[in-house]
PDB file of C-alpha atoms in Angstrom:
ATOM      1  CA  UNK A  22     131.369  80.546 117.857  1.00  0.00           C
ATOM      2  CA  UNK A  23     129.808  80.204 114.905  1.00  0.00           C
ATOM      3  CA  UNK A  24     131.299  79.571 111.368  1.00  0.00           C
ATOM      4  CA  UNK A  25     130.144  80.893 108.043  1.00  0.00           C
ATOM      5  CA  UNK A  26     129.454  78.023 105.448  1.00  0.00           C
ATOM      6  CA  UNK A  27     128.399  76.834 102.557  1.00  0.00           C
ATOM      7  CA  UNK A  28     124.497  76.655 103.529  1.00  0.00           C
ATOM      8  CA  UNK A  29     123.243  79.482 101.532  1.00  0.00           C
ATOM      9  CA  UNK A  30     125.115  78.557  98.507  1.00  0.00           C
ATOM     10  CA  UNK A  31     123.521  75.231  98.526  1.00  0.00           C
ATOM     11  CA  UNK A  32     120.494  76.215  98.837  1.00  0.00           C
ATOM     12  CA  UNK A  33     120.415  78.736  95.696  1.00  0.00           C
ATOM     13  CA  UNK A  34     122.246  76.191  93.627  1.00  0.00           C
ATOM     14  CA  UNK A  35     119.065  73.568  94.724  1.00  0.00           C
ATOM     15  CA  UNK A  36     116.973  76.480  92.871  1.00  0.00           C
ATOM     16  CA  UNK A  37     119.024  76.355  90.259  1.00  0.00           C
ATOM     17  CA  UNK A  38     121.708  78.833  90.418  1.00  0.00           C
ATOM     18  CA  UNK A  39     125.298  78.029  89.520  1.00  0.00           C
ATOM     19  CA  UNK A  40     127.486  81.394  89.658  1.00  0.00           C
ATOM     20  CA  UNK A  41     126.509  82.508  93.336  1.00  0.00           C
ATOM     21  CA  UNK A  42     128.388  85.724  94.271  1.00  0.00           C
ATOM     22  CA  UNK A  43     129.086  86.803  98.068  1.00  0.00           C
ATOM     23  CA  UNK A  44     128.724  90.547  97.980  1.00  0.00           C
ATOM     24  CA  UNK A  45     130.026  92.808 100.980  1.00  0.00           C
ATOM     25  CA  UNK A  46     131.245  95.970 101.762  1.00  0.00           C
ATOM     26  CA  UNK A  47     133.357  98.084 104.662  1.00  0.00           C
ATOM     27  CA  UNK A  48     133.756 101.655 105.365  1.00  0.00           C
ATOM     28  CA  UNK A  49     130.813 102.938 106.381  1.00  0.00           C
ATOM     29  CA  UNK A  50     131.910 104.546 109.401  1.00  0.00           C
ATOM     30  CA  UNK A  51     134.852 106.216 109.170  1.00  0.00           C
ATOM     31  CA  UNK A  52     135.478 110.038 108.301  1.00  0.00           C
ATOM     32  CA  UNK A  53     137.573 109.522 105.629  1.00  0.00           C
ATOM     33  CA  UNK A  54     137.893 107.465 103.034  1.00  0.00           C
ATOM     34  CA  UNK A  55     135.906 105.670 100.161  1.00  0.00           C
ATOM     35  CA  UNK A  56     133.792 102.833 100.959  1.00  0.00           C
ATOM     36  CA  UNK A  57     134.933  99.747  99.169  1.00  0.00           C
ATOM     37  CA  UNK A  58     132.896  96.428  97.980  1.00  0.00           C
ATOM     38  CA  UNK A  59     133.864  93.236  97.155  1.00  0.00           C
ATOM     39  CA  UNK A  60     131.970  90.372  94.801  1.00  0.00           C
ATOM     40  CA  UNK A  61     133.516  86.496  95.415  1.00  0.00           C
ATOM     41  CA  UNK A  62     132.251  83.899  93.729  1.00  0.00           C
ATOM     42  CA  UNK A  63     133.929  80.576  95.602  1.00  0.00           C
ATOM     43  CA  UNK A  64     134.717  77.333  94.001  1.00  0.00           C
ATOM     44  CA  UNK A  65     132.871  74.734  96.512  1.00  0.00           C
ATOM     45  CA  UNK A  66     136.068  72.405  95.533  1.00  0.00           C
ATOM     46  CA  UNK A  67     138.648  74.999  96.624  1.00  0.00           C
ATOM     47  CA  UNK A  68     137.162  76.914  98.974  1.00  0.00           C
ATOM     48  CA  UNK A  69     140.272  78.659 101.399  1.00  0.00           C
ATOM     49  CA  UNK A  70     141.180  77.659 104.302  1.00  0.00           C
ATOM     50  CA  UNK A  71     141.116  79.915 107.651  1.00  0.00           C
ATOM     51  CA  UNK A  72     138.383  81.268 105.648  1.00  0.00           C
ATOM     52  CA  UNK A  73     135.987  83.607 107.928  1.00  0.00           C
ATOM     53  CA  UNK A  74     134.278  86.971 108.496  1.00  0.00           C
ATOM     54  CA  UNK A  75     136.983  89.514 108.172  1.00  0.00           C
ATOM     55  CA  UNK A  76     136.220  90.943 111.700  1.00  0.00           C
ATOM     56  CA  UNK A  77     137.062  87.553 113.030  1.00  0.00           C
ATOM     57  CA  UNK A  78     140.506  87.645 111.740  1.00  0.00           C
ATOM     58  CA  UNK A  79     143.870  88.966 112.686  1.00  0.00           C
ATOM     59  CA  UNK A  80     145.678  90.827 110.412  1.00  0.00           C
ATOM     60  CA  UNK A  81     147.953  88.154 109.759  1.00  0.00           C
ATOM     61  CA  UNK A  82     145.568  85.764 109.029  1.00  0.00           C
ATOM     62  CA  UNK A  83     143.114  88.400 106.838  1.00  0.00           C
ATOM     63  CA  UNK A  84     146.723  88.494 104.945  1.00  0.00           C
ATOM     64  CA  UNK A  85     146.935  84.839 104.150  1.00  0.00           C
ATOM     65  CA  UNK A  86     143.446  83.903 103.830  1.00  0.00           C
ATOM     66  CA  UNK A  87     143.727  86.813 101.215  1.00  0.00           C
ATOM     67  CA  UNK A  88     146.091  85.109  98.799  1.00  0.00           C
ATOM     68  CA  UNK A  89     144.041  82.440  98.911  1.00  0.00           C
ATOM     69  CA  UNK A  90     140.991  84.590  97.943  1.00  0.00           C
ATOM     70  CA  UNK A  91     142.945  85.813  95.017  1.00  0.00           C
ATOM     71  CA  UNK A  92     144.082  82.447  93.703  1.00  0.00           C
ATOM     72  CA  UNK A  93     141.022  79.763  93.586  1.00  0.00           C
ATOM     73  CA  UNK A  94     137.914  82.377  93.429  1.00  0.00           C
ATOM     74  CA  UNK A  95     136.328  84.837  91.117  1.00  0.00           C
ATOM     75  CA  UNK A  96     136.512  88.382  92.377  1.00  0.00           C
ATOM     76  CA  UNK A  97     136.153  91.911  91.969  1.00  0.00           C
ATOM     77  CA  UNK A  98     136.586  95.041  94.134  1.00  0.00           C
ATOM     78  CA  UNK A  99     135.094  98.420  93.241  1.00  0.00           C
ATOM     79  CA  UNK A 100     134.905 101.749  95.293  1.00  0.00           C
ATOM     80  CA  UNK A 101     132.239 104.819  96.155  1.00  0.00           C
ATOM     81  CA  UNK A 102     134.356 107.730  96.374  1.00  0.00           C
ATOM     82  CA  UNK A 103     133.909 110.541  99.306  1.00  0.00           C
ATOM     83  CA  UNK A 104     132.356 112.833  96.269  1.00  0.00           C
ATOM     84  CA  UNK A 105     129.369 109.982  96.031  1.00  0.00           C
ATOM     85  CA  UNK A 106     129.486 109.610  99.876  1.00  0.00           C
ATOM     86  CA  UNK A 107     128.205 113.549 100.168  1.00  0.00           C
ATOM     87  CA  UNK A 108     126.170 113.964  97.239  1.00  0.00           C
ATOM     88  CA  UNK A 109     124.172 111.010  97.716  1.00  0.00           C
ATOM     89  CA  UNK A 110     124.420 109.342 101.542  1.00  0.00           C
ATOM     90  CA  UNK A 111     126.758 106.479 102.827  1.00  0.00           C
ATOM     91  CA  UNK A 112     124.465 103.924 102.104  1.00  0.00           C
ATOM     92  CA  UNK A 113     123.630 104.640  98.758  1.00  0.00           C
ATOM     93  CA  UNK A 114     127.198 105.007  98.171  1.00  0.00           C
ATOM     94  CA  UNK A 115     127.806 101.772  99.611  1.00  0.00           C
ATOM     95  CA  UNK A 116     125.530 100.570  97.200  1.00  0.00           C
ATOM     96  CA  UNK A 117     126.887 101.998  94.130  1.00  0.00           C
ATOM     97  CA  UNK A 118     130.468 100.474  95.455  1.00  0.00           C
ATOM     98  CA  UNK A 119     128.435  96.649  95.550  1.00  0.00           C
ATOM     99  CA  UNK A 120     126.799  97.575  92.302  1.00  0.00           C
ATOM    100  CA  UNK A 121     129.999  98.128  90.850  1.00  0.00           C
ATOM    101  CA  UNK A 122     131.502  95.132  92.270  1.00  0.00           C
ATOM    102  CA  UNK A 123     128.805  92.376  90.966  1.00  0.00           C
ATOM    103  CA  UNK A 124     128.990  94.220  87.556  1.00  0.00           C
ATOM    104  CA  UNK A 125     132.980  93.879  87.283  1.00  0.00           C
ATOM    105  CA  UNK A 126     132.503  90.014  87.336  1.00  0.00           C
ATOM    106  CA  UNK A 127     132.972  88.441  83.844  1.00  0.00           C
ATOM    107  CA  UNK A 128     130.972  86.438  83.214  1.00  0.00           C
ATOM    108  CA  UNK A 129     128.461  87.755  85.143  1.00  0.00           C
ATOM    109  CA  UNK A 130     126.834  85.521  88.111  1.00  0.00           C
ATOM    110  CA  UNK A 131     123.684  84.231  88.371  1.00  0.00           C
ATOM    111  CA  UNK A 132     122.667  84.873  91.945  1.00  0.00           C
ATOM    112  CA  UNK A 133     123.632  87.558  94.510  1.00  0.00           C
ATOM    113  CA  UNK A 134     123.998  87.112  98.252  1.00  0.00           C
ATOM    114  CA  UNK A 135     123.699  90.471  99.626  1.00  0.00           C
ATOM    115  CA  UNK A 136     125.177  91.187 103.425  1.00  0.00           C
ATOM    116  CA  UNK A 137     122.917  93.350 105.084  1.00  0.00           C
ATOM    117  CA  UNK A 138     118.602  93.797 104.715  1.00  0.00           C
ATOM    118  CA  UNK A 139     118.627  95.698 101.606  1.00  0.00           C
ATOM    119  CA  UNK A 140     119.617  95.113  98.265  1.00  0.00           C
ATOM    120  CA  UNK A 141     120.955  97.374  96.146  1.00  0.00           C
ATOM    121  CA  UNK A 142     118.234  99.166  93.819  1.00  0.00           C
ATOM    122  CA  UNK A 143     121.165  99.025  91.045  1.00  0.00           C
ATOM    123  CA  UNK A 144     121.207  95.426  91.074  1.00  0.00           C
ATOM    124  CA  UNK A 145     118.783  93.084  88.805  1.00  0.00           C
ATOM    125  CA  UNK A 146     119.899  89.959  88.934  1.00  0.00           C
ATOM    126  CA  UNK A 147     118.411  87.529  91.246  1.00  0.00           C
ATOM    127  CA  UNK A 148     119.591  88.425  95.019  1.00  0.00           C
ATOM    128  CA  UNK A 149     119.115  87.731  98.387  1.00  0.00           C
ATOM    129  CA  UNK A 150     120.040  90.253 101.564  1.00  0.00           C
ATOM    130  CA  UNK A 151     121.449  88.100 104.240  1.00  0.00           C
ATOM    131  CA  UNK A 152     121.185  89.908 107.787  1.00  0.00           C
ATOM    132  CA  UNK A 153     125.328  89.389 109.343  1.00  0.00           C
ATOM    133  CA  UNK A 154     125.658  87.771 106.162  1.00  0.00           C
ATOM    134  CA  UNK A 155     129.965  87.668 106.920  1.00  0.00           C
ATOM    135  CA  UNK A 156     129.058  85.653 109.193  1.00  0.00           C
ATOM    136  CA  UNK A 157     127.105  82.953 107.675  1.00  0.00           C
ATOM    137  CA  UNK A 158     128.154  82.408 104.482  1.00  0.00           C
ATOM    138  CA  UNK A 159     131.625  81.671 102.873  1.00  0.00           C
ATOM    139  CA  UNK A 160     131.122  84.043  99.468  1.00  0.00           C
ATOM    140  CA  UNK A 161     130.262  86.568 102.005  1.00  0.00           C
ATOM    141  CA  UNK A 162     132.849  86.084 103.963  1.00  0.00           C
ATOM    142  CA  UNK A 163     135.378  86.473 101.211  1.00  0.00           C
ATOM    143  CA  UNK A 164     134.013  89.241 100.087  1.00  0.00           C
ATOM    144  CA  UNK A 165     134.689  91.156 103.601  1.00  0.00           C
ATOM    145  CA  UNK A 166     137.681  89.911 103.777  1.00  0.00           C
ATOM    146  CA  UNK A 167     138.959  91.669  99.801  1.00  0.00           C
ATOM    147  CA  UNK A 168     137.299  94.787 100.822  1.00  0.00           C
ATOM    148  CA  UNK A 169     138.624  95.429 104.085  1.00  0.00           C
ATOM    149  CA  UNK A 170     142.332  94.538 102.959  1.00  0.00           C
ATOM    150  CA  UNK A 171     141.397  96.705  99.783  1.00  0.00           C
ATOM    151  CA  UNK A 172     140.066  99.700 101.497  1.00  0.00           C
ATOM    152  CA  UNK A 173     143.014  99.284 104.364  1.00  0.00           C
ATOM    153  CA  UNK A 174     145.331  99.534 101.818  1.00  0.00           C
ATOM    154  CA  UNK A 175     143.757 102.029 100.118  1.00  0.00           C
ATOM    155  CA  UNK A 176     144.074 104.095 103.645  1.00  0.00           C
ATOM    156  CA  UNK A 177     147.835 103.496 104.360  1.00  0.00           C
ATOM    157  CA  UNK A 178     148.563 105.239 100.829  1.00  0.00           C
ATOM    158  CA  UNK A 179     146.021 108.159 101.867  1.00  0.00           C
ATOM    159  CA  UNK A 180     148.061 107.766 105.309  1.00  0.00           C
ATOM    160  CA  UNK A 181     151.558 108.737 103.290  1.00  0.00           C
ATOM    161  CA  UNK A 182     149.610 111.604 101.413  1.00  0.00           C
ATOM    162  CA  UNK A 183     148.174 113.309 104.729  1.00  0.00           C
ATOM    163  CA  UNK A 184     150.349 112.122 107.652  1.00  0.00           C
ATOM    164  CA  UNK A 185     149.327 113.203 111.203  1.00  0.00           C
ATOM    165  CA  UNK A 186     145.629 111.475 111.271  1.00  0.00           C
ATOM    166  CA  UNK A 187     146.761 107.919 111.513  1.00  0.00           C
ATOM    167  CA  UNK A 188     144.789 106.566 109.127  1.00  0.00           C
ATOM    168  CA  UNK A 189     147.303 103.769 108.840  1.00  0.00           C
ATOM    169  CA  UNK A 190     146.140 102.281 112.004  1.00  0.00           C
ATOM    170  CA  UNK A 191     142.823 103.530 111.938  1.00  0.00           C
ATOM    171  CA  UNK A 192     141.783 103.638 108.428  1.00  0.00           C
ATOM    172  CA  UNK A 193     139.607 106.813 108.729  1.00  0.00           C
ATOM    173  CA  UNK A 194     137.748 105.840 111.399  1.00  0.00           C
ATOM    174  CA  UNK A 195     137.337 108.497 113.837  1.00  0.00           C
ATOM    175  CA  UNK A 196     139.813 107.646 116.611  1.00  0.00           C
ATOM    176  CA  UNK A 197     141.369 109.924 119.092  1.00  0.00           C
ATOM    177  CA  UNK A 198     144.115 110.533 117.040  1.00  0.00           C
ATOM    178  CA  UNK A 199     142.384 111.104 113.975  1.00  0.00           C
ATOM    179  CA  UNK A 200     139.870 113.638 115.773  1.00  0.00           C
ATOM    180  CA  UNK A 201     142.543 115.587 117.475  1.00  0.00           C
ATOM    181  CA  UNK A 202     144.534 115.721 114.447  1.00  0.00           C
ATOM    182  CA  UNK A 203     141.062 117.502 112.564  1.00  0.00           C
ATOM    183  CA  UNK A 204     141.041 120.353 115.014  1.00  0.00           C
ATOM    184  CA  UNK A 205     144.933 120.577 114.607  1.00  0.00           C
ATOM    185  CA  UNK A 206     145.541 119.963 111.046  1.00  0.00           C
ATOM    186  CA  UNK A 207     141.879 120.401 109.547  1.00  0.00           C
ATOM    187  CA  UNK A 208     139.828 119.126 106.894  1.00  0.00           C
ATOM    188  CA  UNK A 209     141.659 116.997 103.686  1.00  0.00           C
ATOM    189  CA  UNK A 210     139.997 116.584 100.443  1.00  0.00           C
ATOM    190  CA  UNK A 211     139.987 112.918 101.597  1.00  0.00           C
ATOM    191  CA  UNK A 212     137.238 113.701 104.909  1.00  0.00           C
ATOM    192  CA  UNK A 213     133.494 113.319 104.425  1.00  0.00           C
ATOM    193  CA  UNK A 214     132.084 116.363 104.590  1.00  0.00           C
ATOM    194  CA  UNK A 215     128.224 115.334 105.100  1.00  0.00           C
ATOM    195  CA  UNK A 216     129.225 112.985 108.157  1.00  0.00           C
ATOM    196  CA  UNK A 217     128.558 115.360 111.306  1.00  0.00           C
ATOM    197  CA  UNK A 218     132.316 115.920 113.251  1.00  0.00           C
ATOM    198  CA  UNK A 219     133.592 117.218 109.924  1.00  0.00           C
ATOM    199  CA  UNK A 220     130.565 119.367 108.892  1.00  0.00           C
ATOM    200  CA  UNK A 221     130.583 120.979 112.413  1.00  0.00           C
ATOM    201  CA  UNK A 222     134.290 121.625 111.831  1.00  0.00           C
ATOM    202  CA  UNK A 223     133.489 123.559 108.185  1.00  0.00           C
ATOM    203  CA  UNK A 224     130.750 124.971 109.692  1.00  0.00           C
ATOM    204  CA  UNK A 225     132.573 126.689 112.724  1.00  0.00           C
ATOM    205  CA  UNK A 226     135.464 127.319 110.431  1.00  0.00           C
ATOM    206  CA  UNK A 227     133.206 129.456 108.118  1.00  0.00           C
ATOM    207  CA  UNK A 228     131.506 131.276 111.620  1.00  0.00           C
ATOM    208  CA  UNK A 229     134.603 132.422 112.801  1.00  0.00           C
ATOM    209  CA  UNK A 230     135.419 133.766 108.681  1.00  0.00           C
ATOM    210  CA  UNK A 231     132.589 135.718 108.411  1.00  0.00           C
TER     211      UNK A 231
END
């Protein structure tokens, strides 16, 4: 199986680089929700242990390798809201929430690894888009690992706020629970209204009003 490492991170400090930031972000899929990023910059000396794409982790682990995160790296987490989700489209708003990120770092990094094939038009610093990026390098990793438990946090609170959809368990994704609880309980302030289950909802909804 392979392991993210240190590779990439090399090879941008060979160029020159010295504050290389893993940027990632989660949440593009679900209904509901914000879509979070995260922005690690790792300390080659004290780089955590267990440390892997989020994805590859149990929970348990995710909550140890975490606290580890926390204490020996630079970081920063930043959101898109569901506002900037429908106004713009979830992958601009995924950008703004990596844009965000990278720009809550002080002092600011030198060098960006990007997961994904696009980079953010927000962004000007020196970057590089990494295709499974999680998997492959260890800032990247880090950084899926802080915005997953960010964003599942995030979604357990929600949970408390609007109980019946299980977002607890499935953090907004759409589940069967979550999709029979939208034709049962309807529509939150918290849903996505430009992502097509919940449109067609409003849009019946408003058909059967008029």
């Amino acid at each position: 199986m392979e392991q993210p490492d240190y590779t990439i991170e090399e090879a941008a400090k060979a160029k020159g680089f010295l504050r290389i930031a893993g940027v990632d972000e989660v949440g593009r899929g679900p209904l509901a929700g914000p879509v979070t990023a995260a922005a690690v910059i790792l300390d080659v000396c004290q780089i955590p242990e267990g440390l892997n794409d989020s994805k590859k982790l149990t929970a348990k682990k995710r909550d140890a390798v975490e606290v580890q995160i926390l204490e020996k790296t630079e970081w920063a987490v930043a959101h898109a809201t569901v506002e900037e989700i429908d106004e713009h489209n979830i992958l601009r708003a995924s950008h703004l929430a990596m844009e965000r990120a990278v720009a809550a770092l002080d002092p600011a990094p030198d060098y960006l690894l990007i997961d994904g094939n696009l980079i953010p038009r927000g962004l000007d610093l020196p970057s590089e888009a990494v295709v499974k990026g999680d998997g492959k390098s260890l800032s990247i990793a880090a950084a899926s690992i802080l915005a997953k438990q960010a964003r599942d946090r995030l979604m357990v609170e929600l949970a408390q706020q609007f109980p019946g959809y299980g977002w607890e368990k499935n953090a907004g994704y759409p589940s069967k629970q979550h999709r029979d609880a939208l034709q049962t309980l309807g529509v939150t302030p918290h849903h996505r209204r430009s992502f097509k289950p919940v449109h067609n909802m409003l849009y019946q909804a408003r058909n059967v009003a008029s």
